[in-house]
Amino acid sequence: MKLKFLISFLMVGLISTAQVKLQNLRCEMLTNPLGINVLQPRFSWQMESGEHNVVQLSYQLIVSSTEQQLKNNEGDVWNSGNISNDKSVLIEYGGKPLQPGKKYFWKVIVTTNKGTASLNEIAFFSTGLFDKTDWKAMWIGYDKASPWDSVTQWSRLSARYLRKEFQNPSPVKRATVYISGLGMYELFINGKKIGDQVLAPNPTDYRKSFFYNTHDVTADIQKGNNAIATVLGNGRFFTMRQNYKTYKINTFGYPKLLLQLAIEYEDGSTKIIMSDNNWKLNVDGPIRSNNEYDGEEYDANKEMKGWTMPGFNDTKWMKPELVEAPGGKLIAQSAEPMKVMKTIAPVSINKLAGKYILDMGQNFAGWLKLQNIKGKKGDKITLRFAESLQANGELFTANLRDARVTDIYTFGNAGLDGKGWHPSFVYHGFRYVEVTGFPGMPDINNFEGQLVYDAFETTGSFQTSNEIINAIYKNAWWGIASNYKGMPIDCPQRNERQPWLGDRVVGEQGESYMFDNAKLYAKWMDDIKQSQTAAGAIPDVAPAFWNYYSDDVTWPAAFFSISNNLYNQFGDIKPIQKNYTAMKKWLLYMKEKYLVNYIMTKDKYGDWCVPPESLQLIHAKDPARLTDGKLIATAYYYKLLGYMQRFAKLTDHKNDAAEFSLLGDSIRTAFQQTFYNPVEKYYSNNTVTANLLPLYFGICPDSLRDKVFENVYKKIHEVDNDHVSTGLIGIQFLMRGLTEYGNTNLAFKLASNTTYPSYGYMVKNGATTIWELWNGNTANPNMNSQNHVMMLGDLLTWFYENLAGIRTDKTDVGFKKITMKPSLPDGLKFVDASYKSAYGLIKSNWQNNDGNMEWNISIPANTTARVYVPAKSADAVTESGKPLAQIENVQVLKWKENVLMIELKSGDYKFKSVIK
C-alpha cells in the first residue's frame, strides 16, 4: 500500500513537472550576455504551460563558478534558497561580490501550483573589466590625416588597420577579447571575423562615455603563432562634417583602439595581449574613406592579402602612436549590437542613359552588397542611393541635402565572388540605387540589400481586416527598424540622422510592443542624463552630437515619458532610479528660468509639422492651424510633474511628491485662467491640440470636459472632414484621446483614411515607410524625409492597447497583471494581435460577425488578467461554449455599459458574446 502511494506520488510529481516548462532565461534582459559591468545583475525567466491558472509559488536562483557545480546545484557564488515570491522578472543578484573578467553559470528552480519546473540548458553570463586598474592595454592610433585624406566639410579619412602577432604555447581554457574601437571596428583573429555585429560599438557622446565590447574567442586561439587584427572606421567619433559649423557640430578626434585579450590556461596561468606601440599600423589600406553621410570608398588594389593571418609580412607597416583616451568613461555596452537583421532581394533593374536604376521594392536602412561580378583591374562601380525617383526615372536626391550617399568599389586583380563586398562603416537609407560603371550587363542577382538595426527580437504581431491599417503597420515596422542605430535616430538618409528626443516622447511606447527595445532605450536615458548641463538644461538631441540646447519642454519630455514606459512595459525601474535626480534638476531649472505666474513661457517647436495649408509648405503659416507654444509648454510641464510624483513615490522621495503635487495644482489653476474660453468652451484658438492636451492631461475640470471634447469632435469632423489636423504634439494623444471619449469610430477613420492628410495617403502614394511630413511627396525637399517615425504618435499604442486591447496594469507592471479591453470600430471585422511580454506571449484575436463576437485570448503563465468583454448583457457571454459560471478560472466582476468585466487566471480562452 505504501509502495503504491509512493509510486502514485512520484507519478503526480512527474506529470506536474511536465505541465510547466521554463524558457527564455535572461540576465540583465539579455540571453547569456558577455562582459556586463553590473555588480548586481538581474535575472528573468518565463514559464510555459498548456494548463490554466499556473502560478509561481517560489523560486531558487543558483549561480556557480563552474558548469559542473551548477549541474550539482552547488551555488558557490550564490544560492538564494527557496524564496516565496511570484515575481519572475528582473530579480536582483544577492550573492558574493562578482569578480571582473569571470564567467558565471546560473539557473533557476521554480515551484508552481502545478509542480516544479526547471531548465536543463545552462545559462551563463560573464563580467567585464570593472575599473581602470583592470585594463592593462593602451590607446593606440594615428592622430593625423594622410595626404590622400581631406579633413573638410565632407570629411574623407581612410580606415586604420592594426595588427599584432603572438605566440600561444598550449591549449586554451578560455580566451576573451575586450575591445573599444572608436568610432567603429571590425575584429579578426587568425583570418576569422569575430562576431556578427556591425557598426560596433554603439555611439555615445564620447566626452561623457564610450563603450567596449566583449567577445569569447576561446575557439579561435590556436597553438603556436596567432594574429589579432582590427580595422577602425570613423563612425560618429571622427564625425561626418569636419571644420564646418563648429558652433553646432561636435567632433571627438581620430579613430583609436583599446584592446585587451585575456587568455586562461588549464593550469591556472594567464596571458594578456594588449594594444600598445608594439603593434603595427597601416593607414593606406583598401577603405579609402568612410563617412556615414557620404558613403564608403573601397579600392581592392590596396588590399593586403593575408594581413589578418599569422605570418604576414608587416615590416613596411608603421608603429601606431600612443594616443590620449577619449574624455568620457569607459563602460561595457549593455544594449544589443547592430547586426544585419534581414536581407532584401531587388525587384527590378532598369537601364537609364548609361546607368542602371535598381529598385529594392522597400525603403530601408543598411547597405547594398555586390556579389558574383567579374571586373577588370581598375573598373569602378559607383552606387548612389535615394528613397524615390524623379518623374524622368532619375534618383530624387534633393531631400538628402548635402549628403553624398555614394559607395565606390574599385576592382583589383580579382572579381567579386559569392562573398561579395559591402561597406563596413556606413549605412544608407534608400529604396533605389543608381549603378554606374558596372562591367557588363548587371542582373538583380548581383545585388542584395541588407537591413541593419539593433539585434533585438520583433515581439509584436498585428493584423486586421483592413488592408490600409495592415500596410501602415508594415510601413511603421520598416521605418522604426531602419531608425534604430545604437540609438533612436530621426532619419537614415540625409545629412542629419540625429537622436532627436521629440520624435520618441510617445512613439517609443508603441515601438515597445513591436520590438524588445528595453536595453536600447535604457541606454538612451543614460545618454540624455549625460548630456545635461551643469545648470540643468537638457538638449533636443542626445547624445549631443549637435549643440541644440533650446530649453524646450516637449522634447526633453522624452526623458520622463520613456523612463515611465520602461517601467510599465518591462518592469524596469532602474532608469527612474538612476535618472531621478537629473529629472528633478531639469524641472527646477525650467521652473526658475521660464515659469512666470505658473505659465511656462518657453517653447521652441510648437505643434511641429501640422498639415500646412499648401501642399508645398513644410510648416503651416495660418494662425488658425497653430497652437500657442505657451499652452503646449505649460500643459506638458504639468504632465511631467505628474510623472515625477509617481517617480518620487517609487524612489521614496515623499517630500518631493508633495511639492510636485502642489506646484501642479497651481499650474492647473493658472492654465485654466489663462487659456480657457468660458463662453466658447474651448482652449486658446480651438485647435485640436489646444483642447486635447488639457483633456488628456487632466487639467480640464470634470464639469467642462464633455463640452471641450465636443469642440475637438466638431473640429475634426466638421472643419477637417474627419482628417488629422495635428502635428507632432497633438498626434501623440489623438487616437487614444478620441477612443477614451467614446469615439473609436472617428479614431478608426483617421487611422484608415487614404486621402490627405493621413497615413493611408502615404500608402496610396507608394510609401513603404512613414514620412516625416503629412505632405512628404509634395513638400519642399529641405525637410521631407520619407523614412521617419515622429508622426506615428500614439498610433501603434492605439493598435495594441485599444484595437487589440492588450496593455499592462499600471499597478502591477511589466504585464504581471494584464488588462484586456478591445475597442470595436464599425467596419473592422477582426484583429489578430500578439505581444511577447516579459512574462510570456499574450494573444488577442477577435472577430465581429454582425454583432456576434468571438474572442480568443492567451494569458501567459504566472500572470492574471482583467478582461472586458463587449456584451449586451451579463449572460450573453460564454467560454468554450459554456456559461461563465461553469468555468473554473473565470471570475465575473460586473456588467456595465455593455461590457462584462471578468478576472482570468493564465491560460487560453475562447469567448463568444452577443454585442447587439
Short mmCIF file of N, CA and C in Angstrom, two decimals, residues 9-152:
data_model
loop_
_atom_site.label_atom_id
_atom_site.label_comp_id
_atom_site.label_asym_id
_atom_site.label_seq_id
_atom_site.Cartn_x
_atom_site.Cartn_y
_atom_site.Cartn_z
N PHE A 9 2.51 9.10 -5.94
CA PHE A 9 3.01 10.44 -5.61
C PHE A 9 4.09 10.88 -6.60
N LEU A 10 5.00 9.96 -6.92
CA LEU A 10 6.07 10.29 -7.87
C LEU A 10 5.51 10.56 -9.25
N MET A 11 4.51 9.78 -9.66
CA MET A 11 3.91 9.97 -10.98
C MET A 11 3.23 11.34 -11.06
N VAL A 12 2.54 11.70 -9.98
CA VAL A 12 1.90 13.03 -9.96
C VAL A 12 2.96 14.11 -10.08
N GLY A 13 4.08 13.91 -9.38
CA GLY A 13 5.17 14.88 -9.46
C GLY A 13 5.72 15.00 -10.86
N LEU A 14 5.91 13.86 -11.54
CA LEU A 14 6.41 13.89 -12.91
C LEU A 14 5.42 14.57 -13.84
N ILE A 15 4.15 14.25 -13.69
CA ILE A 15 3.12 14.87 -14.53
C ILE A 15 3.08 16.37 -14.29
N SER A 16 3.14 16.76 -13.01
CA SER A 16 3.06 18.18 -12.68
C SER A 16 4.24 18.93 -13.26
N THR A 17 5.44 18.33 -13.14
CA THR A 17 6.63 18.98 -13.67
C THR A 17 6.51 19.18 -15.17
N ALA A 18 5.95 18.17 -15.85
CA ALA A 18 5.83 18.28 -17.31
C ALA A 18 4.84 19.35 -17.71
N GLN A 19 3.95 19.73 -16.78
CA GLN A 19 2.93 20.72 -17.12
C GLN A 19 3.50 22.13 -17.24
N VAL A 20 4.64 22.39 -16.63
CA VAL A 20 5.23 23.73 -16.65
C VAL A 20 6.69 23.62 -17.09
N LYS A 21 7.03 24.38 -18.10
CA LYS A 21 8.42 24.41 -18.58
C LYS A 21 8.97 25.82 -18.43
N LEU A 22 10.24 25.90 -18.11
CA LEU A 22 10.92 27.20 -18.07
C LEU A 22 11.50 27.51 -19.44
N GLN A 23 11.55 28.80 -19.75
CA GLN A 23 12.13 29.22 -21.02
C GLN A 23 12.63 30.66 -20.89
N ASN A 24 13.42 31.05 -21.87
CA ASN A 24 13.84 32.44 -22.01
C ASN A 24 14.53 32.96 -20.76
N LEU A 25 15.51 32.21 -20.26
CA LEU A 25 16.31 32.69 -19.13
C LEU A 25 17.17 33.86 -19.59
N ARG A 26 17.12 34.94 -18.82
CA ARG A 26 17.87 36.15 -19.19
C ARG A 26 18.57 36.75 -17.98
N CYS A 27 19.72 37.29 -18.25
CA CYS A 27 20.48 38.05 -17.27
C CYS A 27 20.59 39.48 -17.80
N GLU A 28 20.19 40.44 -17.00
CA GLU A 28 20.16 41.84 -17.44
C GLU A 28 19.40 41.98 -18.76
N MET A 29 18.32 41.24 -18.89
CA MET A 29 17.40 41.30 -20.03
C MET A 29 18.03 40.80 -21.32
N LEU A 30 19.16 40.11 -21.22
CA LEU A 30 19.85 39.57 -22.39
C LEU A 30 20.07 38.08 -22.20
N THR A 31 20.20 37.37 -23.31
CA THR A 31 20.47 35.94 -23.27
C THR A 31 21.97 35.72 -23.25
N ASN A 32 22.47 35.13 -22.16
CA ASN A 32 23.89 34.80 -21.99
C ASN A 32 24.80 35.97 -22.35
N PRO A 33 24.65 37.11 -21.67
CA PRO A 33 25.46 38.28 -22.01
C PRO A 33 26.92 38.12 -21.60
N LEU A 34 27.80 38.73 -22.37
CA LEU A 34 29.23 38.71 -22.09
C LEU A 34 29.68 40.10 -21.65
N GLY A 35 30.53 40.14 -20.64
CA GLY A 35 31.20 41.38 -20.26
C GLY A 35 30.30 42.42 -19.63
N ILE A 36 29.37 42.01 -18.78
CA ILE A 36 28.49 43.01 -18.16
C ILE A 36 29.27 43.76 -17.08
N ASN A 37 28.90 45.01 -16.89
CA ASN A 37 29.54 45.84 -15.86
C ASN A 37 28.62 46.07 -14.67
N VAL A 38 27.67 45.18 -14.47
CA VAL A 38 26.68 45.34 -13.42
C VAL A 38 27.08 44.45 -12.23
N LEU A 39 27.23 45.06 -11.08
CA LEU A 39 27.67 44.30 -9.91
C LEU A 39 26.55 43.46 -9.31
N GLN A 40 25.32 43.88 -9.53
CA GLN A 40 24.16 43.12 -9.06
C GLN A 40 23.21 42.89 -10.23
N PRO A 41 23.57 41.98 -11.11
CA PRO A 41 22.73 41.74 -12.29
C PRO A 41 21.37 41.19 -11.90
N ARG A 42 20.41 41.34 -12.81
CA ARG A 42 19.04 40.92 -12.57
C ARG A 42 18.68 39.76 -13.50
N PHE A 43 17.95 38.80 -12.95
CA PHE A 43 17.62 37.58 -13.67
C PHE A 43 16.11 37.52 -13.96
N SER A 44 15.80 36.98 -15.12
CA SER A 44 14.39 36.83 -15.51
C SER A 44 14.19 35.48 -16.17
N TRP A 45 12.97 34.97 -16.10
CA TRP A 45 12.62 33.71 -16.75
C TRP A 45 11.13 33.71 -17.03
N GLN A 46 10.73 32.82 -17.90
CA GLN A 46 9.32 32.67 -18.23
C GLN A 46 8.90 31.22 -18.02
N MET A 47 7.62 31.04 -17.79
CA MET A 47 7.05 29.71 -17.67
C MET A 47 6.08 29.47 -18.82
N GLU A 48 6.12 28.31 -19.36
CA GLU A 48 5.21 27.93 -20.44
C GLU A 48 4.41 26.72 -20.00
N SER A 49 3.11 26.79 -20.26
CA SER A 49 2.27 25.68 -19.85
C SER A 49 0.98 25.69 -20.66
N GLY A 50 0.48 24.50 -20.93
CA GLY A 50 -0.82 24.36 -21.56
C GLY A 50 -1.95 24.38 -20.56
N GLU A 51 -1.61 24.47 -19.29
CA GLU A 51 -2.60 24.46 -18.21
C GLU A 51 -3.13 25.85 -17.92
N HIS A 52 -4.29 25.91 -17.32
CA HIS A 52 -4.81 27.16 -16.79
C HIS A 52 -4.27 27.39 -15.37
N ASN A 53 -4.28 28.64 -14.99
CA ASN A 53 -4.01 29.02 -13.60
C ASN A 53 -2.67 28.49 -13.10
N VAL A 54 -1.59 28.77 -13.85
CA VAL A 54 -0.24 28.42 -13.39
C VAL A 54 0.34 29.61 -12.64
N VAL A 55 0.71 29.38 -11.40
CA VAL A 55 1.22 30.45 -10.55
C VAL A 55 2.54 30.01 -9.94
N GLN A 56 3.54 30.85 -10.02
CA GLN A 56 4.81 30.58 -9.34
C GLN A 56 4.62 30.82 -7.85
N LEU A 57 5.00 29.82 -7.06
CA LEU A 57 4.91 29.94 -5.61
C LEU A 57 6.23 30.39 -5.00
N SER A 58 7.32 29.90 -5.59
CA SER A 58 8.64 30.26 -5.07
C SER A 58 9.69 29.98 -6.14
N TYR A 59 10.87 30.52 -5.92
CA TYR A 59 11.99 30.26 -6.84
C TYR A 59 13.27 30.10 -6.04
N GLN A 60 14.23 29.44 -6.66
CA GLN A 60 15.57 29.31 -6.10
C GLN A 60 16.57 29.61 -7.21
N LEU A 61 17.36 30.65 -7.04
CA LEU A 61 18.38 31.02 -8.01
C LEU A 61 19.73 30.51 -7.54
N ILE A 62 20.44 29.88 -8.48
CA ILE A 62 21.74 29.31 -8.17
C ILE A 62 22.76 29.85 -9.17
N VAL A 63 23.84 30.42 -8.67
CA VAL A 63 24.92 30.92 -9.50
C VAL A 63 26.21 30.23 -9.08
N SER A 64 26.90 29.65 -10.06
CA SER A 64 28.09 28.86 -9.77
C SER A 64 29.27 29.34 -10.63
N SER A 65 30.45 29.01 -10.17
CA SER A 65 31.65 29.43 -10.88
C SER A 65 32.05 28.44 -11.96
N THR A 66 31.47 27.23 -11.93
CA THR A 66 31.74 26.25 -12.98
C THR A 66 30.43 25.60 -13.42
N GLU A 67 30.45 25.08 -14.60
CA GLU A 67 29.26 24.43 -15.15
C GLU A 67 28.92 23.18 -14.36
N GLN A 68 29.95 22.43 -13.96
CA GLN A 68 29.70 21.20 -13.23
C GLN A 68 29.08 21.48 -11.86
N GLN A 69 29.57 22.51 -11.19
CA GLN A 69 28.98 22.85 -9.90
C GLN A 69 27.51 23.23 -10.04
N LEU A 70 27.19 23.91 -11.13
CA LEU A 70 25.79 24.27 -11.35
C LEU A 70 24.95 23.02 -11.55
N LYS A 71 25.46 22.07 -12.31
CA LYS A 71 24.72 20.82 -12.54
C LYS A 71 24.46 20.10 -11.22
N ASN A 72 25.39 20.26 -10.29
CA ASN A 72 25.25 19.62 -8.98
C ASN A 72 24.48 20.50 -7.98
N ASN A 73 23.93 21.61 -8.50
CA ASN A 73 23.21 22.57 -7.65
C ASN A 73 24.08 23.15 -6.54
N GLU A 74 25.36 23.28 -6.83
CA GLU A 74 26.30 23.86 -5.86
C GLU A 74 26.45 25.35 -6.18
N GLY A 75 25.76 26.16 -5.46
CA GLY A 75 25.83 27.59 -5.69
C GLY A 75 26.94 28.22 -4.90
N ASP A 76 28.18 28.00 -5.34
CA ASP A 76 29.31 28.54 -4.58
C ASP A 76 29.41 30.07 -4.69
N VAL A 77 28.73 30.64 -5.67
CA VAL A 77 28.72 32.10 -5.80
C VAL A 77 27.45 32.68 -5.16
N TRP A 78 26.32 32.03 -5.44
CA TRP A 78 25.07 32.45 -4.80
C TRP A 78 24.05 31.33 -4.88
N ASN A 79 23.43 31.06 -3.75
CA ASN A 79 22.26 30.20 -3.68
C ASN A 79 21.22 30.98 -2.89
N SER A 80 20.20 31.42 -3.58
CA SER A 80 19.21 32.29 -2.93
C SER A 80 18.39 31.57 -1.89
N GLY A 81 18.42 30.24 -1.94
CA GLY A 81 17.49 29.50 -1.13
C GLY A 81 16.10 29.59 -1.73
N ASN A 82 15.14 28.96 -1.14
CA ASN A 82 13.78 28.96 -1.66
C ASN A 82 13.07 30.25 -1.23
N ILE A 83 12.79 31.10 -2.21
CA ILE A 83 12.18 32.40 -1.94
C ILE A 83 10.71 32.35 -2.31
N SER A 84 9.84 32.58 -1.35
CA SER A 84 8.41 32.59 -1.63
C SER A 84 8.05 33.92 -2.30
N ASN A 85 7.87 33.87 -3.60
CA ASN A 85 7.60 35.07 -4.37
C ASN A 85 7.11 34.65 -5.74
N ASP A 86 6.14 35.40 -6.29
CA ASP A 86 5.62 35.04 -7.61
C ASP A 86 6.24 35.87 -8.73
N LYS A 87 7.25 36.69 -8.40
CA LYS A 87 7.89 37.52 -9.42
C LYS A 87 8.94 36.71 -10.17
N SER A 88 8.99 36.89 -11.49
CA SER A 88 9.99 36.16 -12.28
C SER A 88 10.67 37.07 -13.30
N VAL A 89 10.63 38.35 -13.06
CA VAL A 89 11.24 39.33 -13.96
C VAL A 89 12.14 40.26 -13.15
N LEU A 90 13.40 40.36 -13.56
CA LEU A 90 14.37 41.29 -13.00
C LEU A 90 14.57 41.08 -11.50
N ILE A 91 14.91 39.85 -11.14
CA ILE A 91 15.25 39.50 -9.75
C ILE A 91 16.72 39.81 -9.53
N GLU A 92 17.02 40.64 -8.57
CA GLU A 92 18.38 41.13 -8.37
C GLU A 92 19.27 40.11 -7.67
N TYR A 93 20.49 40.01 -8.18
CA TYR A 93 21.53 39.13 -7.61
C TYR A 93 21.84 39.54 -6.17
N GLY A 94 22.05 38.54 -5.31
CA GLY A 94 22.35 38.83 -3.91
C GLY A 94 23.45 37.97 -3.34
N GLY A 95 24.40 37.55 -4.17
CA GLY A 95 25.46 36.65 -3.71
C GLY A 95 26.77 37.35 -3.42
N LYS A 96 27.86 36.58 -3.54
CA LYS A 96 29.20 37.11 -3.28
C LYS A 96 29.54 38.19 -4.32
N PRO A 97 30.43 39.11 -3.98
CA PRO A 97 30.84 40.13 -4.97
C PRO A 97 31.37 39.47 -6.23
N LEU A 98 30.85 39.89 -7.36
CA LEU A 98 31.32 39.35 -8.63
C LEU A 98 32.69 39.91 -8.97
N GLN A 99 33.50 39.08 -9.59
CA GLN A 99 34.86 39.47 -9.92
C GLN A 99 34.97 39.86 -11.39
N PRO A 100 35.85 40.77 -11.74
CA PRO A 100 35.98 41.19 -13.14
C PRO A 100 36.53 40.07 -14.02
N GLY A 101 36.04 40.04 -15.25
CA GLY A 101 36.58 39.11 -16.23
C GLY A 101 36.29 37.65 -15.96
N LYS A 102 35.22 37.34 -15.26
CA LYS A 102 34.89 35.96 -14.91
C LYS A 102 33.62 35.52 -15.61
N LYS A 103 33.50 34.20 -15.78
CA LYS A 103 32.29 33.62 -16.35
C LYS A 103 31.54 32.89 -15.25
N TYR A 104 30.23 33.13 -15.20
CA TYR A 104 29.39 32.53 -14.18
C TYR A 104 28.24 31.77 -14.85
N PHE A 105 27.82 30.70 -14.18
CA PHE A 105 26.74 29.85 -14.69
C PHE A 105 25.57 29.92 -13.72
N TRP A 106 24.36 29.94 -14.28
CA TRP A 106 23.21 30.11 -13.38
C TRP A 106 21.99 29.35 -13.88
N LYS A 107 21.11 29.10 -12.95
CA LYS A 107 19.81 28.51 -13.28
C LYS A 107 18.82 28.87 -12.19
N VAL A 108 17.58 28.57 -12.47
CA VAL A 108 16.53 28.83 -11.50
C VAL A 108 15.66 27.58 -11.41
N ILE A 109 15.27 27.25 -10.20
CA ILE A 109 14.32 26.17 -9.95
C ILE A 109 13.04 26.81 -9.42
N VAL A 110 11.95 26.56 -10.10
CA VAL A 110 10.70 27.23 -9.79
C VAL A 110 9.69 26.22 -9.26
N THR A 111 9.04 26.57 -8.19
CA THR A 111 7.93 25.77 -7.67
C THR A 111 6.64 26.49 -8.01
N THR A 112 5.75 25.77 -8.68
CA THR A 112 4.45 26.34 -9.04
C THR A 112 3.34 25.54 -8.37
N ASN A 113 2.14 26.03 -8.52
CA ASN A 113 1.00 25.29 -8.01
C ASN A 113 0.70 24.05 -8.83
N LYS A 114 1.45 23.86 -9.92
CA LYS A 114 1.31 22.67 -10.75
C LYS A 114 2.53 21.75 -10.64
N GLY A 115 3.49 22.11 -9.80
CA GLY A 115 4.67 21.30 -9.66
C GLY A 115 5.93 22.12 -9.84
N THR A 116 7.07 21.43 -9.88
CA THR A 116 8.38 22.08 -10.00
C THR A 116 8.77 22.17 -11.46
N ALA A 117 9.43 23.28 -11.81
CA ALA A 117 9.88 23.47 -13.18
C ALA A 117 11.32 23.96 -13.18
N SER A 118 12.11 23.42 -14.08
CA SER A 118 13.49 23.89 -14.25
C SER A 118 13.87 23.69 -15.71
N LEU A 119 15.04 24.16 -16.07
CA LEU A 119 15.51 24.10 -17.45
C LEU A 119 16.88 23.46 -17.46
N ASN A 120 17.04 22.43 -18.30
CA ASN A 120 18.31 21.72 -18.34
C ASN A 120 19.42 22.52 -19.03
N GLU A 121 19.04 23.46 -19.91
CA GLU A 121 20.05 24.25 -20.60
C GLU A 121 20.81 25.11 -19.60
N ILE A 122 22.11 25.28 -19.85
CA ILE A 122 22.96 26.07 -18.97
C ILE A 122 22.91 27.53 -19.41
N ALA A 123 22.51 28.38 -18.50
CA ALA A 123 22.57 29.82 -18.76
C ALA A 123 23.84 30.37 -18.12
N PHE A 124 24.39 31.40 -18.71
CA PHE A 124 25.63 31.97 -18.18
C PHE A 124 25.68 33.46 -18.44
N PHE A 125 26.60 34.11 -17.79
CA PHE A 125 26.96 35.48 -18.08
C PHE A 125 28.42 35.66 -17.69
N SER A 126 29.05 36.64 -18.26
CA SER A 126 30.42 36.95 -17.84
C SER A 126 30.50 38.42 -17.49
N THR A 127 31.43 38.72 -16.62
CA THR A 127 31.64 40.11 -16.21
C THR A 127 32.72 40.74 -17.08
N GLY A 128 32.65 42.04 -17.18
CA GLY A 128 33.67 42.77 -17.92
C GLY A 128 34.78 43.24 -17.00
N LEU A 129 35.48 44.28 -17.43
CA LEU A 129 36.55 44.87 -16.63
C LEU A 129 35.96 46.07 -15.91
N PHE A 130 35.99 46.02 -14.58
CA PHE A 130 35.18 46.95 -13.80
C PHE A 130 35.76 48.36 -13.70
N ASP A 131 37.07 48.48 -13.60
CA ASP A 131 37.64 49.82 -13.45
C ASP A 131 38.98 49.90 -14.17
N LYS A 132 39.61 51.05 -14.08
CA LYS A 132 40.83 51.32 -14.83
C LYS A 132 41.95 50.35 -14.49
N THR A 133 42.00 49.91 -13.26
CA THR A 133 43.08 49.02 -12.86
C THR A 133 42.99 47.66 -13.54
N ASP A 134 41.80 47.30 -14.03
CA ASP A 134 41.65 46.03 -14.73
C ASP A 134 42.17 46.10 -16.16
N TRP A 135 42.36 47.31 -16.65
CA TRP A 135 42.84 47.50 -18.02
C TRP A 135 44.35 47.67 -18.04
N LYS A 136 45.02 46.84 -18.79
CA LYS A 136 46.47 46.97 -18.99
C LYS A 136 46.79 47.57 -20.36
N ALA A 137 45.80 47.52 -21.23
CA ALA A 137 46.00 47.97 -22.61
C ALA A 137 46.17 49.48 -22.68
N MET A 138 46.75 49.94 -23.80
CA MET A 138 46.97 51.35 -24.06
C MET A 138 46.19 51.76 -25.31
N TRP A 139 45.80 53.01 -25.33
CA TRP A 139 45.13 53.55 -26.51
C TRP A 139 46.15 53.79 -27.61
N ILE A 140 45.85 53.26 -28.79
CA ILE A 140 46.75 53.45 -29.93
C ILE A 140 45.97 53.96 -31.13
N GLY A 141 46.66 54.62 -32.04
CA GLY A 141 46.01 55.14 -33.23
C GLY A 141 46.98 55.92 -34.09
N TYR A 142 46.43 56.86 -34.84
CA TYR A 142 47.23 57.69 -35.74
C TYR A 142 46.50 59.02 -35.84
N ASP A 143 46.94 59.99 -35.04
CA ASP A 143 46.19 61.22 -34.87
C ASP A 143 46.54 62.28 -35.91
N LYS A 144 46.40 61.89 -37.16
CA LYS A 144 46.62 62.85 -38.23
C LYS A 144 46.01 62.33 -39.51
N ALA A 145 45.86 63.21 -40.47
CA ALA A 145 45.36 62.83 -41.78
C ALA A 145 46.53 62.47 -42.69
N SER A 146 46.27 61.60 -43.64
CA SER A 146 47.26 61.24 -44.65
C SER A 146 47.09 62.15 -45.87
N PRO A 147 48.08 62.18 -46.77
CA PRO A 147 47.98 63.07 -47.94
C PRO A 147 46.74 62.84 -48.79
N TRP A 148 46.23 61.62 -48.81
CA TRP A 148 45.05 61.32 -49.62
C TRP A 148 43.74 61.60 -48.88
N ASP A 149 43.84 61.96 -47.60
CA ASP A 149 42.66 62.29 -46.82
C ASP A 149 42.30 63.77 -47.00
N SER A 150 41.12 64.12 -46.55
CA SER A 150 40.65 65.50 -46.68
C SER A 150 39.75 65.82 -45.50
N VAL A 151 40.27 66.60 -44.57
CA VAL A 151 39.52 66.93 -43.36
C VAL A 151 38.79 68.25 -43.59
N THR A 152 37.68 68.15 -44.31
CA THR A 152 36.90 69.33 -44.69
C THR A 152 35.44 69.09 -44.33
#
